[in-house]
Short mmCIF file of C-alpha atoms and ligand atoms in Angstrom, two decimals:
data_model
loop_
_atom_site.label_atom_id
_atom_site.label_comp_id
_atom_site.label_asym_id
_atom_site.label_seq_id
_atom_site.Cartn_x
_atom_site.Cartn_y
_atom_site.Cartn_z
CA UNK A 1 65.38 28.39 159.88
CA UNK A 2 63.60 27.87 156.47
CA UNK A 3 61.45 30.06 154.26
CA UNK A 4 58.53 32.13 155.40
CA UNK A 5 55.81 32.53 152.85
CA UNK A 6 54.56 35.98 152.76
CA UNK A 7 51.78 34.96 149.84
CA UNK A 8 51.63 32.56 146.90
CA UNK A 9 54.79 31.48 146.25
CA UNK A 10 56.50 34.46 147.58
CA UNK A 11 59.21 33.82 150.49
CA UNK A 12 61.20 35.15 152.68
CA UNK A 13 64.60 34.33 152.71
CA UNK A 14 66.55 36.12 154.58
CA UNK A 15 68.93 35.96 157.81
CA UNK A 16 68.49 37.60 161.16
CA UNK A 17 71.44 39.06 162.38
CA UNK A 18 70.92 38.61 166.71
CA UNK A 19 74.23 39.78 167.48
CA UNK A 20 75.29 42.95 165.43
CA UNK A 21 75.53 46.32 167.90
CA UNK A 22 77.84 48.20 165.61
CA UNK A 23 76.13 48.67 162.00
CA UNK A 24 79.03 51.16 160.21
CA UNK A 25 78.75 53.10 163.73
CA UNK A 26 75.46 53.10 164.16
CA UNK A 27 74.52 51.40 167.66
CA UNK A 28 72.05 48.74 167.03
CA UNK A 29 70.93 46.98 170.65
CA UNK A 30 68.35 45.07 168.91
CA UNK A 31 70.64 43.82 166.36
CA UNK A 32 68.84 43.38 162.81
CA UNK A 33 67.28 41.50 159.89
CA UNK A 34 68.47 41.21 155.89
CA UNK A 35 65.08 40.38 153.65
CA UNK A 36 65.70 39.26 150.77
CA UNK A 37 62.45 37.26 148.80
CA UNK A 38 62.04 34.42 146.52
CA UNK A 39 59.30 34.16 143.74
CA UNK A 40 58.52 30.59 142.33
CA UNK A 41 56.89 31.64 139.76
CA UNK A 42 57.51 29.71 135.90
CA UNK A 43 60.65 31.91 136.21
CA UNK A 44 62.37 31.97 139.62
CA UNK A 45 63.11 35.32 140.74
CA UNK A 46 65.16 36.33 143.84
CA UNK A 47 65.10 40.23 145.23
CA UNK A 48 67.54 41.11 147.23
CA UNK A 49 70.66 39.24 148.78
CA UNK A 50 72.38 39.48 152.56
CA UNK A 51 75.30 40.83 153.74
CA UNK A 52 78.26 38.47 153.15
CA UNK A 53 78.82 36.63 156.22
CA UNK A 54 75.03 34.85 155.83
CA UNK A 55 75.10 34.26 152.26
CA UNK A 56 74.82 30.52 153.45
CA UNK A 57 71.62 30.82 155.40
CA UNK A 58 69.78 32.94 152.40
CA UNK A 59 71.18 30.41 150.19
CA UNK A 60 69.97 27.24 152.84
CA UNK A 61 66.79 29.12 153.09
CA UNK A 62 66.47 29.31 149.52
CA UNK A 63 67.11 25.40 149.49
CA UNK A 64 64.43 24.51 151.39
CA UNK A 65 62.08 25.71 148.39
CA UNK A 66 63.88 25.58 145.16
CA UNK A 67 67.82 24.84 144.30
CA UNK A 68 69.22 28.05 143.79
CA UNK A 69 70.17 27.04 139.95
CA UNK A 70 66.55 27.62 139.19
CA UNK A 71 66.62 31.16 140.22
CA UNK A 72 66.30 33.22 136.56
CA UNK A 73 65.99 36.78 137.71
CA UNK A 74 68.09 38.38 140.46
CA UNK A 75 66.57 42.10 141.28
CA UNK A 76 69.04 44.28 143.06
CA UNK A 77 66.78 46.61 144.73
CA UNK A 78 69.91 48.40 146.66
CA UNK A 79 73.78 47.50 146.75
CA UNK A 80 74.77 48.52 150.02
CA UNK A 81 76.73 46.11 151.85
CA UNK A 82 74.51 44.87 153.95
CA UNK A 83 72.48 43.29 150.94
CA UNK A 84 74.56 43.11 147.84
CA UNK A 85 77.59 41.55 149.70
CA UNK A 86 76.37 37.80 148.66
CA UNK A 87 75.40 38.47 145.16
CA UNK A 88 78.83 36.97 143.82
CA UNK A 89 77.89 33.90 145.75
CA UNK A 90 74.15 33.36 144.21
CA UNK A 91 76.19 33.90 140.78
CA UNK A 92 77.90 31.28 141.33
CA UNK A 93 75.12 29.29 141.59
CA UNK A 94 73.03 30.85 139.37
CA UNK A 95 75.48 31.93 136.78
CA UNK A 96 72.61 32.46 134.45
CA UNK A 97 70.74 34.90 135.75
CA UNK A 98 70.28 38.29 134.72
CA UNK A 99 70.38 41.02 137.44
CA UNK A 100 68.04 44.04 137.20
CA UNK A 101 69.27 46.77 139.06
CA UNK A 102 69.45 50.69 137.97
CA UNK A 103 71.74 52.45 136.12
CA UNK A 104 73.46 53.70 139.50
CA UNK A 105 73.27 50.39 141.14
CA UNK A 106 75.05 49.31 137.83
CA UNK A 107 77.54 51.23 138.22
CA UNK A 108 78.28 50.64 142.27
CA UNK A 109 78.26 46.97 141.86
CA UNK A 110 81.10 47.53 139.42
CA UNK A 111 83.15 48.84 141.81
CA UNK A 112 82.50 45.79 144.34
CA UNK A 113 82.40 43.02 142.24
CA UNK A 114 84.13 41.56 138.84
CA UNK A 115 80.65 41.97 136.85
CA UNK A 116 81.86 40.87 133.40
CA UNK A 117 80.88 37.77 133.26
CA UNK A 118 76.95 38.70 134.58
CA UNK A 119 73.99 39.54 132.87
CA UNK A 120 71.99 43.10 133.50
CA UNK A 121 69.05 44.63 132.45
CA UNK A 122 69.47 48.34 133.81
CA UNK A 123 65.79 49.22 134.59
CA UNK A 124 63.94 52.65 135.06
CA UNK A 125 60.67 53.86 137.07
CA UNK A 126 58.14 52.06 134.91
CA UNK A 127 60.21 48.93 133.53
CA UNK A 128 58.09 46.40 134.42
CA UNK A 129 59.10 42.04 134.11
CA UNK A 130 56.90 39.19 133.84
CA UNK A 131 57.74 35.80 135.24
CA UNK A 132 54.59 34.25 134.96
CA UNK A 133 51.87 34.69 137.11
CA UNK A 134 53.44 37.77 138.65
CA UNK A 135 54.45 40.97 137.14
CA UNK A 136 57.64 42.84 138.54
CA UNK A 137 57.30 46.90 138.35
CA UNK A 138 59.82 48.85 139.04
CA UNK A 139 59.97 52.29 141.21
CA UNK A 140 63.87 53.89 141.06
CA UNK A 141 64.10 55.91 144.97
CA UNK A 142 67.21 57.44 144.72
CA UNK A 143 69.01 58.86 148.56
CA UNK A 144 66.31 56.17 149.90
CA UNK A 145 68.83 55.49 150.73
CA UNK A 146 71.49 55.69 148.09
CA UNK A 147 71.55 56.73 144.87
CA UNK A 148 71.02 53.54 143.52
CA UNK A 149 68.02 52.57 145.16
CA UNK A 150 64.46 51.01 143.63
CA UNK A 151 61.66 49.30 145.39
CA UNK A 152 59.80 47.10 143.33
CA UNK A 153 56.12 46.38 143.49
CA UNK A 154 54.76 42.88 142.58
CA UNK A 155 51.10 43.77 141.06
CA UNK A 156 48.96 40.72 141.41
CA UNK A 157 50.12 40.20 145.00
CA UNK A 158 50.21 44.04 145.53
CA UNK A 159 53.19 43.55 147.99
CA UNK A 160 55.95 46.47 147.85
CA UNK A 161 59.23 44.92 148.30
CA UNK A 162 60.99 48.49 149.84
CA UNK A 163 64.56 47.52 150.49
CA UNK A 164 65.78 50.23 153.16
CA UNK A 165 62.53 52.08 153.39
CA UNK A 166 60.15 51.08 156.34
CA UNK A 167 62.27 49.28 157.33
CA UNK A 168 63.53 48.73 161.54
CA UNK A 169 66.58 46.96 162.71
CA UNK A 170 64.73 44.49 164.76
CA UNK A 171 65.81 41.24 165.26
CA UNK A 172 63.09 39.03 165.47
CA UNK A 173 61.87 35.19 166.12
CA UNK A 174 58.97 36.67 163.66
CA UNK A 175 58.68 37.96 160.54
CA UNK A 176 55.25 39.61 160.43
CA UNK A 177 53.81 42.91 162.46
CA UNK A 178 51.00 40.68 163.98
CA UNK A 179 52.80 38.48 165.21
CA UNK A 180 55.52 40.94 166.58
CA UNK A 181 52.57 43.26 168.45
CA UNK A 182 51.24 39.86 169.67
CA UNK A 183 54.87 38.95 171.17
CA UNK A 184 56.10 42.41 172.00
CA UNK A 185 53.91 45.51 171.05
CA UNK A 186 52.83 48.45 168.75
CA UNK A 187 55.01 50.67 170.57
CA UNK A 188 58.29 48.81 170.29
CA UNK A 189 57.99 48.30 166.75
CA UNK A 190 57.07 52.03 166.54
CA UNK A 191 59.87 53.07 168.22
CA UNK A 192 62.11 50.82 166.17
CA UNK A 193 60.72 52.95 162.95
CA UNK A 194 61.62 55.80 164.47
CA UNK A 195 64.95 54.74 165.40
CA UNK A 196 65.77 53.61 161.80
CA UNK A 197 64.46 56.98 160.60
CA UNK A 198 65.96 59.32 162.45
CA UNK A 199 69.76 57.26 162.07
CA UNK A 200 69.79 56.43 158.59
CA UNK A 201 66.47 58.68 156.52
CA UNK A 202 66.62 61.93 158.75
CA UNK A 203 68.04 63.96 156.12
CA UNK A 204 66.18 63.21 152.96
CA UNK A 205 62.74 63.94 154.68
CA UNK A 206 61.93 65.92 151.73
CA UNK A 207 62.69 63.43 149.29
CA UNK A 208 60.76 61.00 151.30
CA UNK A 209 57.48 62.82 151.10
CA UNK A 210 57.87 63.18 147.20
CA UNK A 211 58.27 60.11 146.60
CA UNK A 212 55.46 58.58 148.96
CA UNK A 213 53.45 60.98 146.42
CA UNK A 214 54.63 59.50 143.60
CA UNK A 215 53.76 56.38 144.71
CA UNK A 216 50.66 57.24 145.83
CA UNK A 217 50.40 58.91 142.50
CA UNK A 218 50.56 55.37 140.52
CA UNK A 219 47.42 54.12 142.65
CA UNK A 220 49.31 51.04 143.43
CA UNK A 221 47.24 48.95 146.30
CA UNK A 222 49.63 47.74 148.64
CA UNK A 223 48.22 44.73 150.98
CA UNK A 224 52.25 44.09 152.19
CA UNK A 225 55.00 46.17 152.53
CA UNK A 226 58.25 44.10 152.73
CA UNK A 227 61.46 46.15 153.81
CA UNK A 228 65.00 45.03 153.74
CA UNK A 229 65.56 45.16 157.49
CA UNK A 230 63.04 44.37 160.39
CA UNK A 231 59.08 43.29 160.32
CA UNK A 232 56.78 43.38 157.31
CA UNK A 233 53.88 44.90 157.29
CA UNK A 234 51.14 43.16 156.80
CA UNK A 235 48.10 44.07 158.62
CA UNK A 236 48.15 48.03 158.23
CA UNK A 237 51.01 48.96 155.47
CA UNK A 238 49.35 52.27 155.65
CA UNK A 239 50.16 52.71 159.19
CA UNK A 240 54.09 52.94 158.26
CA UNK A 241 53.69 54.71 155.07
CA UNK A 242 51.55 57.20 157.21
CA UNK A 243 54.17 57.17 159.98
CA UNK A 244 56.87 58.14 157.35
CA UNK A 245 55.01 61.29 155.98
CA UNK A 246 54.13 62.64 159.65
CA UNK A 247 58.06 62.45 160.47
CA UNK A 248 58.87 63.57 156.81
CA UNK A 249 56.91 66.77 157.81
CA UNK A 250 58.59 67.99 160.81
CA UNK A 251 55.88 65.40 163.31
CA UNK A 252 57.84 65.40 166.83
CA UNK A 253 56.52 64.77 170.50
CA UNK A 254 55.57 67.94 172.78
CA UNK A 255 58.52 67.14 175.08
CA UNK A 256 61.60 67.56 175.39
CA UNK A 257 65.03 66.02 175.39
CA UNK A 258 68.19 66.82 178.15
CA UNK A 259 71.13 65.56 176.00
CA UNK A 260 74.32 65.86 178.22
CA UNK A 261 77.22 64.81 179.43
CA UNK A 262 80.00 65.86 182.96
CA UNK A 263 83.29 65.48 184.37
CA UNK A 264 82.56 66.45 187.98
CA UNK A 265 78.70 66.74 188.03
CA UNK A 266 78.67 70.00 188.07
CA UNK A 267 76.68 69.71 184.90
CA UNK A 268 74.55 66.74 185.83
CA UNK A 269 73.36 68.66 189.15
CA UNK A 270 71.86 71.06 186.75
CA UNK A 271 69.68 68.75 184.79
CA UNK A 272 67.51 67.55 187.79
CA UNK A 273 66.55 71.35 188.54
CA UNK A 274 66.26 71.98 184.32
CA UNK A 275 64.20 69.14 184.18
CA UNK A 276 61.78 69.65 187.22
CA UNK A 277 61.24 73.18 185.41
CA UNK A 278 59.79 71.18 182.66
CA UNK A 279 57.77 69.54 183.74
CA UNK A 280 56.02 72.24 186.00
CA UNK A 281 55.21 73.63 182.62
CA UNK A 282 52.89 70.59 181.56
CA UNK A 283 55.86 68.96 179.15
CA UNK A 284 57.39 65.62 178.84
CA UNK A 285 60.83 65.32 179.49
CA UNK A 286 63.63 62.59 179.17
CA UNK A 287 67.07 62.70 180.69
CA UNK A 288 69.81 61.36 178.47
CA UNK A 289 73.79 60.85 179.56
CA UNK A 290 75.95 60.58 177.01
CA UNK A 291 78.90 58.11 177.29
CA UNK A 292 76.08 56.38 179.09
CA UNK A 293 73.89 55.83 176.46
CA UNK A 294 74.55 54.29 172.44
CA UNK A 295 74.39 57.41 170.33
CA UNK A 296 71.75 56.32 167.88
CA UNK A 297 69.60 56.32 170.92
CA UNK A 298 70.19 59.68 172.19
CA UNK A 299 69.72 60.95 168.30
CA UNK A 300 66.56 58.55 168.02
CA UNK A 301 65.46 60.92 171.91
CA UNK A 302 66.23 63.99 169.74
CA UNK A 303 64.43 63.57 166.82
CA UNK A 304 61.27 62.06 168.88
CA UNK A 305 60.98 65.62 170.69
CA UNK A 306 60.44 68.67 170.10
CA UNK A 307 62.82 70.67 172.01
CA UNK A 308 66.62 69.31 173.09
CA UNK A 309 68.65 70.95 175.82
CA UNK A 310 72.43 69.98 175.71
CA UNK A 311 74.20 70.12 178.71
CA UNK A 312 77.96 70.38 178.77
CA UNK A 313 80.85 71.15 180.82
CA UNK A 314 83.60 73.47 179.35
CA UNK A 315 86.90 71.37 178.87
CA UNK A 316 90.22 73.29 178.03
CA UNK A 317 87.54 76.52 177.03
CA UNK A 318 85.15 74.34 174.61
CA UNK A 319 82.96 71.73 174.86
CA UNK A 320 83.41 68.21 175.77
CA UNK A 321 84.33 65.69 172.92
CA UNK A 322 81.05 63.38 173.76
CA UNK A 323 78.99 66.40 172.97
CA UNK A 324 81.16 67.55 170.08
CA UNK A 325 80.70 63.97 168.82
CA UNK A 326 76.67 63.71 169.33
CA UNK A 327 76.60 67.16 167.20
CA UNK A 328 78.57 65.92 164.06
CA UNK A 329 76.67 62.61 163.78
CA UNK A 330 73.56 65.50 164.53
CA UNK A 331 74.52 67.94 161.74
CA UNK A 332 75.21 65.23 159.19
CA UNK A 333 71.84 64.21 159.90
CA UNK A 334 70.42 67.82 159.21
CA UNK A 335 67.87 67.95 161.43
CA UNK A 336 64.37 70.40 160.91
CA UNK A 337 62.12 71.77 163.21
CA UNK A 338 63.12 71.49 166.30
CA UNK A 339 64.24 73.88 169.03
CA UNK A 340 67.36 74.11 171.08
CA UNK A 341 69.21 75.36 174.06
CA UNK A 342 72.40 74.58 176.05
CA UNK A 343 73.72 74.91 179.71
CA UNK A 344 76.12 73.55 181.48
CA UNK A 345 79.12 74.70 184.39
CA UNK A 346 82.68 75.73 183.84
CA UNK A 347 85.89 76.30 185.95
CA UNK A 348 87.55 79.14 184.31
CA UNK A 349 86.20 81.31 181.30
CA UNK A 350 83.54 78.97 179.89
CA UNK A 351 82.55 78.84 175.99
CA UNK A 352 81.60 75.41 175.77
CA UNK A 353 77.71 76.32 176.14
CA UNK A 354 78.64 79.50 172.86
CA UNK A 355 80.06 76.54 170.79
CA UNK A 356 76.80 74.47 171.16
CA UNK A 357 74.63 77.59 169.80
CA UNK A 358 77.10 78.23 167.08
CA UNK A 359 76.82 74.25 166.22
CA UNK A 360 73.34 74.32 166.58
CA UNK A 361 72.84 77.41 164.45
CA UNK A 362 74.76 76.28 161.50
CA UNK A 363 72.15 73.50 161.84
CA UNK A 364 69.20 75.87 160.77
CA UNK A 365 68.04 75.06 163.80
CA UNK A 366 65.18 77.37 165.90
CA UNK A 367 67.40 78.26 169.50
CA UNK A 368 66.41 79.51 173.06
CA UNK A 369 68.92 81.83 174.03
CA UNK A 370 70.54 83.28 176.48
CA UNK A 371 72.23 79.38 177.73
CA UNK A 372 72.78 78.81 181.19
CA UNK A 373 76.37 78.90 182.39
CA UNK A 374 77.16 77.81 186.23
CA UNK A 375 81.07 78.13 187.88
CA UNK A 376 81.97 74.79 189.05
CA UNK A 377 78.66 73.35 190.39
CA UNK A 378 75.51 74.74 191.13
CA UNK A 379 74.35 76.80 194.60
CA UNK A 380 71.35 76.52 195.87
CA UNK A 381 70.59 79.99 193.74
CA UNK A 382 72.00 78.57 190.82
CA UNK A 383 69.11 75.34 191.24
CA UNK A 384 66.39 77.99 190.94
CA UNK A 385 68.11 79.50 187.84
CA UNK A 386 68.11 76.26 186.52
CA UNK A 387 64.54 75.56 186.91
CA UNK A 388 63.77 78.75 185.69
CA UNK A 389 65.60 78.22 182.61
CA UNK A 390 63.61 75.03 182.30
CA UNK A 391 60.54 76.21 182.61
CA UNK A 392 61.33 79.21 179.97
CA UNK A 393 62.45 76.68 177.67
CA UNK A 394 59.29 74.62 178.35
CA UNK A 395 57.26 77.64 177.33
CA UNK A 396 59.71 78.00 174.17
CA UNK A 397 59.09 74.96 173.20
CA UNK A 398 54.93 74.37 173.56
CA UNK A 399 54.83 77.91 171.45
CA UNK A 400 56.80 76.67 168.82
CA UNK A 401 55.16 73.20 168.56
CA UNK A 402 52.06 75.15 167.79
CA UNK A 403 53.16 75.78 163.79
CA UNK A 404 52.95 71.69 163.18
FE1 LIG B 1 70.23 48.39 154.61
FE2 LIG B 1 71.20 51.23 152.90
O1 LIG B 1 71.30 49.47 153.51
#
């Protein structure tokens, strides 16, 4: 692997991470990307790093254009691990460079690193740096995704290097969205958005859509947007920044999402009835098993749709742990505007399907109530309840996706 010009003297060198399924807990079955870029302009500027373990590709990559003494200017747009972990190394080599990073990121990299012997700049929305033919502005994002985070904009070029934002992880043989639609499609780099989104940005949607304003409110033309993770958008930025404001605004499929999990099927036999109920009533539906399925996909399933069922059996009189677990990583997340039920069987007393409700109201979530409870495993009446209870929900669901 070697650089990959984006424009004029601007290259990407970063690593692509194939093999990586567990990013901090977070399932990733496509494994991932870390951008960083390369300016050789009359002063060589590098934004970004890796994570640690492929600060010797970046630093090949950076090789195969310039030696990495050269570089002048190291911009730390965000110091989570996964991109700040190699900065000590690119000090090393460029122990004369001064690192512009915020006041926060400052701070954080403190705590990581021996800094004493480095040179910062701490810079602000506004600061701007020239290096020559292209001038550096930069635009602090803080919770996108820490509190440390800036994008910066290069303004001749008009490319807006994001860090987290826009980002997917992807991992790719290509580095562009062209080329990835031509190789895979829209769709799948779509749905990687909305995977990244609904795992890592779900609960700063409203900072999100103030700060696309903002943005929008410097009238900054942006031909390229360059995230930290995934693809780069090149031939419609717009389409992600537009992408981002829809699910920043509550945008979510008319369908609907059966999140659950059994011990004796008693609970699964319900979903096929649930879900045939569904989609009498005109609306989607997908069918996801927990313990079967990574859980950043069955979150991704829940944010894509507008209503979620969750389906589980009672276990020593509350719900099963899978479903206990899906619900933390879910209220961490704070979801909006969507609407949810539960069902599922029991042995004895039940409760499992009253702890959902409880979970799901201290969410702020909209519910369809009364649940569905079934002893042991559903009759043949019990199958019609179940559909029935589907096809309320259904109903639920299409009149509350009418105020989006
Ligand atoms: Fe890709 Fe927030 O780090």
């Amino acid at each position: 692997m070697k650089a990959v010009e984006l424009k004029n003297g601007i290259y990407w060198v970063g690593a692509i991470d194939w093999a990586v399924r567990d990013f901090h807990g977070y399932v990733t079955p496509r494994g991932t990307t870390y951008n960083n870029y390369l300016i050789m302009d009359k002063e060589v500027t590098l934004l970004d790093t890796v994570k640690h373990n492929f600060s010797d590709i970046t630093i090949k990559n950076i090789r195969s254009v310039t030696e990495p003494s050269k570089i002048r200017h190291l911009v730390i747009n965000h110091i989570e691990n996964d991109h700040a972990t190699s900065i000590d190394k690119i000090m090393e080599l460029a122990p004369n460079a001064t690192i512009y990073i915020t006041e926060k990121g400052k701070k954080g990299l403190d705590r990581f690193f021996d800094t004493t012997k480095w040179k910062f700049r701490i810079v602000k929305t506004g600061d701007t740096l020239n290096i020559g033919k292209n001038t550096l502005l930069f635009i602090e994002t803080p919770m996108l995704h820490w509190p440390d985070s800036m994008m910066t904009y290069l303004k001749e070029e008009k490319i807006l290097i994001s860090q987290d934002a826009f980002g997917q992880h992807l991992a790719s043989a290509v580095r562009f969205d062209d080329e990835f639609i031509t190789c895979a499609s829209m769709s799948e780099l779509e749905n990687a958005v909305i995977d990244y989104y609904a795992n890592i940005l779900m609960p700063f949607g409203q900072l999100i859509k103030a700060k696309i304003a903002d943005i929008q409110k410097l009238n900054l033309e942006i031909d390229m947007i360059a995230p930290d993770h995934g693809i780069i958008w090149r031939t419609n930025p717009q389409k992600v920044l537009q992408m981002y404001l829809d699910m920043a605004g509550g945008k979510a499929d008319l369908s609907v999402s059966i999140i659950y999990d059994t011990m004796w099927h008693g609970t699964e036999q319900m979903t096929l009835p649930i879900m045939q109920g569904i989609k009498d009533e005109g609306v989607d539906c997908k069918v996801i098993k927990l313990r079967a399925t990574p859980m950043s996909i069955a979150i991704k399933e829940f944010w894509r749709t507008r209503g979620a069922l969750i389906g589980t059996p009672t276990l020593n009189n509350i719900m099963y742990p899978s479903i206990a677990e899906f619900l933390t990583h879910l209220r961490g997340l704070r979801p909006k505007n969507r609407i949810v039920g539960a069902f599922g069987s029991y042995g004895w007393g039940g409760g499992a399907v009253k702890e959902v409700y409880e979970e799901v109201k201290k969410m702020g979530l909209e519910t369809h109530e009364q649940g569905l409870q079934i002893l042991y495993k559903p009759s043949f009446e019990d199958e019609a309840k179940c559909y029935d209870f589907g096809r309320e929900f259904a109903k639920k669901v299409k009149e509350y996706h009418k105020n989006f």
